[in-house]
Coordinates of C-alpha atoms in Angstrom, one line a residue:
M1 CA 40.1 40.4 -38.4
K2 CA 38.5 37.6 -36.5
A3 CA 39.3 39.3 -33.2
K4 CA 37.9 42.6 -34.5
S5 CA 34.7 40.8 -35.6
L6 CA 34.4 39.2 -32.1
F7 CA 34.8 42.6 -30.4
T8 CA 32.2 44.2 -32.7
T9 CA 29.6 41.5 -32.1
A10 CA 30.2 41.8 -28.3
A11 CA 29.6 45.5 -28.5
C12 CA 26.4 45.0 -30.5
V13 CA 25.1 42.6 -27.8
A14 CA 25.9 45.1 -25.1
L15 CA 24.0 47.8 -26.9
A16 CA 21.0 45.6 -27.8
V17 CA 20.3 44.1 -24.4
P18 CA 19.3 47.3 -22.6
A19 CA 17.1 48.3 -25.6
F20 CA 15.1 45.1 -25.7
Q21 CA 15.2 44.3 -22.0
V22 CA 15.2 40.5 -22.7
S23 CA 15.6 38.2 -19.7
A24 CA 15.4 34.5 -18.8
Q25 CA 11.9 35.1 -17.3
D26 CA 10.6 36.2 -20.8
V27 CA 11.6 32.9 -22.4
T28 CA 9.6 29.7 -22.0
V29 CA 12.0 26.8 -21.4
E30 CA 10.9 23.2 -22.1
E31 CA 11.2 21.2 -18.9
T32 CA 13.4 18.1 -19.1
E33 CA 11.6 14.8 -18.8
V34 CA 14.4 12.9 -17.0
I35 CA 12.8 13.0 -13.6
A36 CA 9.4 11.9 -14.9
A37 CA 10.9 8.9 -16.7
V38 CA 13.0 7.8 -13.7
S39 CA 10.1 8.3 -11.2
E40 CA 8.2 5.6 -13.1
V41 CA 10.7 3.0 -12.2
P42 CA 9.5 1.0 -9.1
C43 CA 11.6 2.0 -6.1
K44 CA 12.4 -1.5 -5.0
T45 CA 15.7 -2.6 -3.6
H46 CA 17.3 -5.5 -5.6
Y47 CA 19.9 -7.8 -4.0
Y48 CA 22.7 -9.7 -5.6
T49 CA 25.9 -11.6 -4.7
D50 CA 29.3 -12.0 -6.4
K51 CA 30.5 -15.4 -7.6
S52 CA 33.0 -15.7 -4.7
D53 CA 30.6 -14.6 -1.9
N54 CA 28.1 -16.5 0.3
W55 CA 29.6 -20.0 0.0
F56 CA 29.1 -22.2 3.1
L57 CA 30.2 -25.6 4.5
Q58 CA 28.1 -27.6 6.9
L59 CA 29.2 -30.3 9.4
G60 CA 26.8 -32.2 11.5
A61 CA 25.6 -35.4 13.1
G62 CA 22.4 -36.8 14.5
V63 CA 20.1 -39.8 14.2
A64 CA 18.2 -41.7 11.5
V65 CA 15.0 -43.7 11.8
P66 CA 14.0 -46.0 8.9
F67 CA 10.3 -46.7 8.2
V68 CA 10.5 -49.9 6.2
N69 CA 8.7 -53.2 5.5
G70 CA 10.2 -55.4 8.3
I71 CA 8.3 -56.5 11.4
N72 CA 9.4 -58.0 14.7
A73 CA 8.7 -61.5 16.1
E74 CA 5.3 -60.4 17.3
G75 CA 4.3 -59.1 13.9
K76 CA 4.6 -55.5 14.8
R77 CA 6.7 -52.7 13.2
E78 CA 9.5 -51.6 15.5
H79 CA 11.7 -48.6 14.8
H80 CA 15.3 -48.1 15.9
F81 CA 17.4 -44.9 16.2
T82 CA 20.9 -45.1 14.7
A83 CA 23.7 -42.6 14.3
N84 CA 23.7 -40.4 11.2
Y85 CA 26.5 -38.2 9.9
N86 CA 26.1 -35.1 7.6
L87 CA 28.4 -33.0 5.4
G88 CA 27.2 -30.3 3.0
F89 CA 28.4 -27.3 1.0
G90 CA 26.6 -24.8 -1.1
K91 CA 25.9 -21.2 -1.9
W92 CA 23.2 -18.5 -1.3
F93 CA 22.9 -16.8 -4.7
S94 CA 20.3 -14.4 -3.3
P95 CA 18.9 -13.6 0.2
Y96 CA 16.0 -15.8 -0.7
L97 CA 17.3 -18.9 -2.5
G98 CA 20.3 -21.1 -2.3
W99 CA 21.5 -24.5 -3.3
R100 CA 23.4 -27.2 -1.4
L101 CA 25.0 -30.6 -2.0
S102 CA 24.4 -32.7 1.1
F103 CA 25.9 -36.1 2.1
N104 CA 24.7 -38.2 4.9
G105 CA 25.0 -41.9 5.9
G106 CA 25.4 -44.5 8.6
A107 CA 24.3 -48.0 9.5
L108 CA 20.5 -48.4 9.8
H109 CA 18.9 -51.0 12.0
F110 CA 15.3 -52.4 11.7
E111 CA 13.3 -55.4 12.7
D112 CA 12.6 -58.3 10.3
Q113 CA 11.9 -61.4 12.5
G114 CA 15.0 -60.3 14.4
M115 CA 17.5 -57.5 14.1
S116 CA 18.6 -56.6 10.6
R117 CA 20.9 -53.9 9.4
F118 CA 22.7 -52.4 6.4
K119 CA 25.0 -49.5 5.7
Y120 CA 24.1 -46.6 3.3
V121 CA 25.3 -43.3 2.0
N122 CA 23.0 -40.7 0.5
A123 CA 23.8 -37.6 -1.7
N124 CA 21.2 -34.9 -2.3
A125 CA 21.1 -31.7 -4.4
D126 CA 18.9 -29.4 -2.3
L127 CA 17.1 -26.2 -3.2
M128 CA 16.8 -24.0 -0.1
W129 CA 14.4 -21.1 0.7
D130 CA 15.0 -18.5 3.4
M131 CA 11.5 -17.9 4.6
F132 CA 12.2 -15.0 6.9
N133 CA 14.2 -13.0 4.3
S134 CA 11.3 -13.5 1.8
M135 CA 8.5 -12.6 4.2
G136 CA 10.2 -10.3 6.8
G137 CA 12.7 -8.3 4.7
V138 CA 16.4 -9.0 4.0
N139 CA 18.5 -9.0 7.1
S140 CA 21.9 -10.7 7.0
K141 CA 22.3 -10.3 10.8
R142 CA 19.0 -12.0 11.7
V143 CA 19.6 -14.3 14.7
F144 CA 17.0 -17.0 13.8
S145 CA 15.8 -18.2 10.4
I146 CA 13.6 -21.0 9.1
I147 CA 14.7 -22.6 5.9
P148 CA 12.5 -25.2 4.1
F149 CA 14.3 -27.3 1.4
V150 CA 13.6 -30.0 -1.2
G151 CA 16.1 -32.3 -2.8
I152 CA 16.8 -35.1 -5.2
G153 CA 19.7 -37.4 -5.2
G154 CA 21.2 -40.9 -5.1
M155 CA 21.6 -43.6 -2.4
Y156 CA 23.9 -46.6 -2.2
G157 CA 23.2 -49.4 0.3
W158 CA 25.4 -52.4 1.1
D159 CA 26.4 -55.0 3.7
Y160 CA 22.8 -56.3 4.3
T161 CA 22.7 -58.5 7.4
P162 CA 21.1 -61.0 7.0
D163 CA 21.2 -61.2 3.3
A164 CA 18.8 -59.2 1.3
E165 CA 15.7 -61.0 0.1
I166 CA 16.0 -59.5 -3.4
I167 CA 17.7 -62.0 -5.9
D168 CA 20.0 -60.9 -8.7
A169 CA 20.1 -62.4 -12.2
D170 CA 22.4 -65.2 -11.1
G171 CA 20.0 -66.3 -8.3
N172 CA 22.1 -64.9 -5.5
P173 CA 21.0 -62.3 -2.9
K174 CA 21.9 -58.8 -3.9
R175 CA 24.7 -57.4 -1.9
S176 CA 24.1 -53.7 -2.7
T177 CA 21.4 -51.4 -3.9
W178 CA 21.3 -48.1 -5.9
L179 CA 18.2 -45.9 -5.6
L180 CA 17.2 -42.3 -6.6
P181 CA 15.3 -40.8 -3.6
V182 CA 13.5 -37.5 -3.3
S183 CA 13.4 -35.7 0.0
A184 CA 12.0 -32.6 1.8
G185 CA 12.9 -31.0 5.1
L186 CA 13.2 -28.0 7.4
Q187 CA 16.3 -26.3 8.8
L188 CA 16.4 -24.0 11.8
R189 CA 19.4 -21.7 11.6
F190 CA 20.8 -19.7 14.6
R191 CA 23.4 -17.1 13.9
L192 CA 26.4 -17.3 16.3
C193 CA 28.6 -14.7 14.5
K194 CA 29.3 -13.3 11.0
Y195 CA 31.0 -16.5 10.0
V196 CA 29.4 -19.3 12.0
D197 CA 25.8 -20.6 12.4
F198 CA 24.4 -23.4 14.4
F199 CA 21.7 -25.4 12.5
A200 CA 19.2 -28.2 13.4
E201 CA 17.4 -29.8 10.6
G202 CA 15.1 -32.7 9.8
R203 CA 14.8 -34.5 6.5
A204 CA 12.4 -37.2 5.2
G205 CA 13.8 -39.2 2.3
F206 CA 11.5 -41.3 0.1
Y207 CA 12.9 -44.4 -1.5
G208 CA 11.9 -47.3 -3.6
D209 CA 10.5 -50.5 -2.0
N210 CA 13.8 -52.3 -1.9
F211 CA 15.6 -49.6 0.3
E212 CA 16.3 -52.2 3.1
G213 CA 16.7 -55.2 0.8
I214 CA 13.1 -56.4 1.2
A215 CA 10.4 -56.1 -1.5
G216 CA 6.8 -56.1 -0.6
G217 CA 4.5 -54.4 1.9
R218 CA 4.9 -50.6 1.7
P219 CA 5.4 -49.3 -1.9
V220 CA 7.6 -46.5 -0.6
D221 CA 10.3 -46.8 2.2
I222 CA 11.0 -43.7 4.3
N223 CA 14.2 -42.7 6.1
V224 CA 13.9 -39.8 8.6
T225 CA 17.1 -38.0 9.7
V226 CA 17.5 -35.3 12.3
N227 CA 20.9 -33.6 12.4
G228 CA 22.5 -30.7 14.2
G229 CA 25.8 -29.0 13.6
F230 CA 27.6 -25.9 12.4
T231 CA 27.7 -23.9 9.2
I232 CA 30.9 -22.0 8.2
N233 CA 30.1 -19.0 6.0
F234 CA 33.1 -18.1 3.9
G235 CA 33.5 -14.3 4.0
G236 CA 30.4 -14.0 6.0
R237 CA 26.8 -13.9 4.7
D238 CA 25.9 -10.6 3.1
Y239 CA 24.5 -9.2 -0.1
K240 CA 24.9 -6.1 -2.3
A241 CA 21.9 -3.9 -2.8
Y242 CA 20.8 -1.7 -5.7
N243 CA 17.8 0.7 -5.8
P244 CA 17.1 2.5 -9.1
C245 CA 15.7 5.4 -7.2
D246 CA 18.9 6.1 -5.2
Y247 CA 20.0 8.8 -7.7
L248 CA 16.7 10.7 -8.0
G249 CA 17.9 13.6 -5.9
Y250 CA 21.2 13.9 -7.8
I251 CA 19.3 13.7 -11.2
S252 CA 16.8 16.4 -9.9
N253 CA 19.7 18.7 -9.1
L254 CA 21.2 18.1 -12.6
N255 CA 17.8 18.7 -14.1
N256 CA 17.5 22.1 -12.4
Q257 CA 21.0 23.0 -13.7
V258 CA 20.1 22.0 -17.2
N259 CA 17.0 24.2 -17.1
D260 CA 19.1 27.1 -15.8
L261 CA 21.5 26.7 -18.7
R262 CA 18.6 26.5 -21.1
G263 CA 17.2 29.8 -19.8
A264 CA 20.6 31.5 -20.1
L265 CA 21.0 30.1 -23.6
A266 CA 17.6 31.4 -24.7
T267 CA 18.4 34.9 -23.2
T268 CA 21.7 35.0 -25.1
A269 CA 20.0 33.9 -28.3
A270 CA 17.4 36.7 -28.0
A271 CA 20.1 39.3 -27.3
L272 CA 22.2 38.1 -30.2
A273 CA 19.2 38.4 -32.5
A274 CA 18.6 41.9 -31.3
A275 CA 22.2 42.8 -31.9
E276 CA 22.2 41.4 -35.4
A277 CA 19.1 43.5 -36.2
Q278 CA 21.2 46.7 -35.5
L279 CA 24.1 45.8 -37.7
P280 CA 26.3 47.5 -38.9
C281 CA 27.2 48.9 -35.5
P282 CA 29.7 51.6 -34.7
E283 CA 33.3 51.0 -34.1
V284 CA 34.1 50.2 -30.5
T285 CA 37.2 49.8 -28.5
E286 CA 38.7 46.4 -27.8
T287 CA 37.0 44.6 -24.9
T288 CA 38.6 41.9 -22.7
I289 CA 36.5 38.7 -22.4
V290 CA 36.9 37.0 -19.0
E291 CA 36.2 33.2 -19.1
T292 CA 34.7 31.6 -16.1
P293 CA 35.2 28.0 -15.3
A294 CA 32.4 25.5 -16.0
P295 CA 30.4 24.5 -12.9
L296 CA 31.7 21.5 -10.8
M297 CA 29.0 18.9 -10.7
A298 CA 30.0 15.5 -9.2
T299 CA 29.6 13.3 -6.2
V300 CA 31.0 9.9 -5.1
R301 CA 28.6 7.4 -3.5
F302 CA 29.6 4.5 -1.2
A303 CA 28.1 1.2 -0.1
L304 CA 26.9 0.6 3.4
N305 CA 29.8 0.8 6.0
S306 CA 32.4 1.2 3.2
S307 CA 35.0 3.7 2.1
K308 CA 36.0 1.8 -1.0
I309 CA 35.4 3.6 -4.3
T310 CA 33.6 1.3 -6.8
D311 CA 34.6 1.2 -10.5
I312 CA 31.3 3.0 -11.4
E313 CA 31.9 5.8 -8.9
M314 CA 35.6 6.1 -10.0
V315 CA 34.2 7.7 -13.2
N316 CA 33.1 10.7 -11.1
V317 CA 36.5 11.0 -9.5
Y318 CA 38.0 11.0 -13.0
N319 CA 35.6 13.8 -14.0
V320 CA 36.6 16.0 -11.0
A321 CA 40.3 15.4 -11.9
Q322 CA 39.7 16.5 -15.5
W323 CA 37.8 19.6 -14.3
M324 CA 40.7 20.5 -12.0
K325 CA 43.2 20.1 -14.9
E326 CA 41.1 22.3 -17.1
N327 CA 40.8 24.9 -14.2
P328 CA 44.4 25.0 -12.7
D329 CA 43.6 28.0 -10.6
Q330 CA 40.7 26.4 -8.7
S331 CA 40.9 24.4 -5.5
V332 CA 38.4 21.8 -4.3
A333 CA 36.9 21.0 -0.9
I334 CA 36.1 17.3 -0.4
I335 CA 33.3 16.7 2.1
G336 CA 32.5 13.2 3.4
Y337 CA 29.1 12.1 4.9
A338 CA 27.5 9.0 6.4
D339 CA 23.8 8.1 6.8
K340 CA 22.4 8.4 10.3
D341 CA 20.4 5.2 10.2
T342 CA 23.5 3.0 10.7
G343 CA 26.3 3.4 13.1
T344 CA 26.9 5.8 16.0
S345 CA 27.7 9.5 15.5
S346 CA 31.3 9.0 16.4
Y347 CA 31.8 6.0 14.2
N348 CA 30.1 7.7 11.3
M349 CA 32.4 10.7 11.7
G350 CA 35.4 8.5 11.2
L351 CA 33.7 6.7 8.3
S352 CA 33.0 10.0 6.5
Q353 CA 36.6 11.0 7.1
R354 CA 37.9 7.8 5.5
R355 CA 35.6 8.3 2.5
A356 CA 36.8 11.8 1.9
Q357 CA 40.4 10.6 2.4
A358 CA 39.9 7.8 -0.2
V359 CA 38.7 10.3 -2.8
S360 CA 41.6 12.6 -2.1
D361 CA 44.1 9.8 -2.4
A362 CA 42.6 8.7 -5.7
L363 CA 42.8 12.3 -7.1
V364 CA 46.4 12.6 -6.0
N365 CA 47.8 9.1 -6.6
K366 CA 45.7 8.0 -9.6
Y367 CA 45.2 11.2 -11.5
G368 CA 48.2 13.4 -10.4
I369 CA 46.3 16.3 -8.8
N370 CA 48.5 18.5 -6.5
P371 CA 47.4 17.8 -2.9
D372 CA 47.8 21.5 -2.1
R373 CA 44.7 22.1 -4.2
L374 CA 42.6 19.8 -2.1
S375 CA 41.0 20.2 1.4
I376 CA 39.2 17.4 3.3
S377 CA 36.4 17.7 5.9
A378 CA 34.1 15.1 7.5
K379 CA 30.5 15.8 8.4
G380 CA 29.7 12.3 9.7
S381 CA 25.9 11.8 10.1
D382 CA 25.3 15.0 12.1
S383 CA 24.7 16.7 8.8
Q384 CA 22.5 15.1 6.1
P385 CA 22.4 16.7 2.7
Y386 CA 19.6 14.5 1.5
Q387 CA 16.2 13.7 3.0
V388 CA 16.5 9.9 2.2
N389 CA 19.2 8.7 4.6
N390 CA 20.8 6.1 2.4
W391 CA 21.6 8.8 -0.2
N392 CA 23.9 10.3 2.4
R393 CA 26.7 7.7 2.1
I394 CA 28.4 10.2 -0.1
V395 CA 31.3 12.6 -0.8
I396 CA 30.4 16.0 -2.2
F397 CA 32.8 18.4 -4.0
N398 CA 32.7 22.2 -3.6
V399 CA 34.9 24.8 -5.3
A400 CA 37.1 26.2 -2.4
E401 CA 36.8 29.9 -1.7

């Protein structure tokens, strides 16, 4: 009985449609507001880094010059250059800001009615700012950068020769000193390769009056250090980017498909209403209904110069696999692309081939799709399906003819 009712209803629809001439053009369909809502989002690229990326180690050496209270035999201040050694490690947590723990020390010499000296070690926690990335745009391959920094830390001094003039509670000259300095400086960074930079930096540290073991005179002692050395970047220095507007073209395409489906639904509803108005309808012969597969709507996007499928994009691969399982008679063409703004044409052709192959391998190995139902092609950057180039780092699926 259910089958007979279905055939009867279908016959009524067939009779009613010519009589009422209802079409999608006669129905007003409400436009979706998805694009309008997304277009209000500022199209600004945001950068971020994983916990394990962008760590660095610095090794360097240079000179230190103390500006302290002592004077020479002629009553004048005389400054001496001494060796200084530097070790630091830290992380860039964005293209603009980073932090660093920096250690430096040596033996400082100064005049105090004769040559005086002491040894010291200094530890600083620095906040670093990449001026060029902030003002000139993010570029991990920039050859030259200027990096101002400020720091706060601790200093330990010992082995004062002659004895320090500061007396401890027992009436003896103090043999060591602890201080909490603040500092500021400027680093010049030169990129040698992805993993190694050369740096030259100057730092001025500001200490309490007893830095060199003499109280009196200047209220603040200053130690200026100039170091040069090498920075080792673990894994290179690069950042992941995200722009909320990257998917506007894809959303626009989906929006058009939604409106088409709404129009078809409205047309069917009007035809059904017309058919119901003519009930009961005459007996008709049995009609065979042919089901057509649902449309295939999915893409897989990739990061710059990458053929690795992210966890987010793997959802789209899964959706294609489910579609193929629901439509076992359909085959799918996998087409890879690359954006023309990066890489040569020949390199991009190989990159797009690797992207298409990665998607095919995931469908076969991860979701059990028969490889005979898949075909792979690479378009490189010679063909660009989207006007915005960085949208073209993509794999597109088509139902094979």
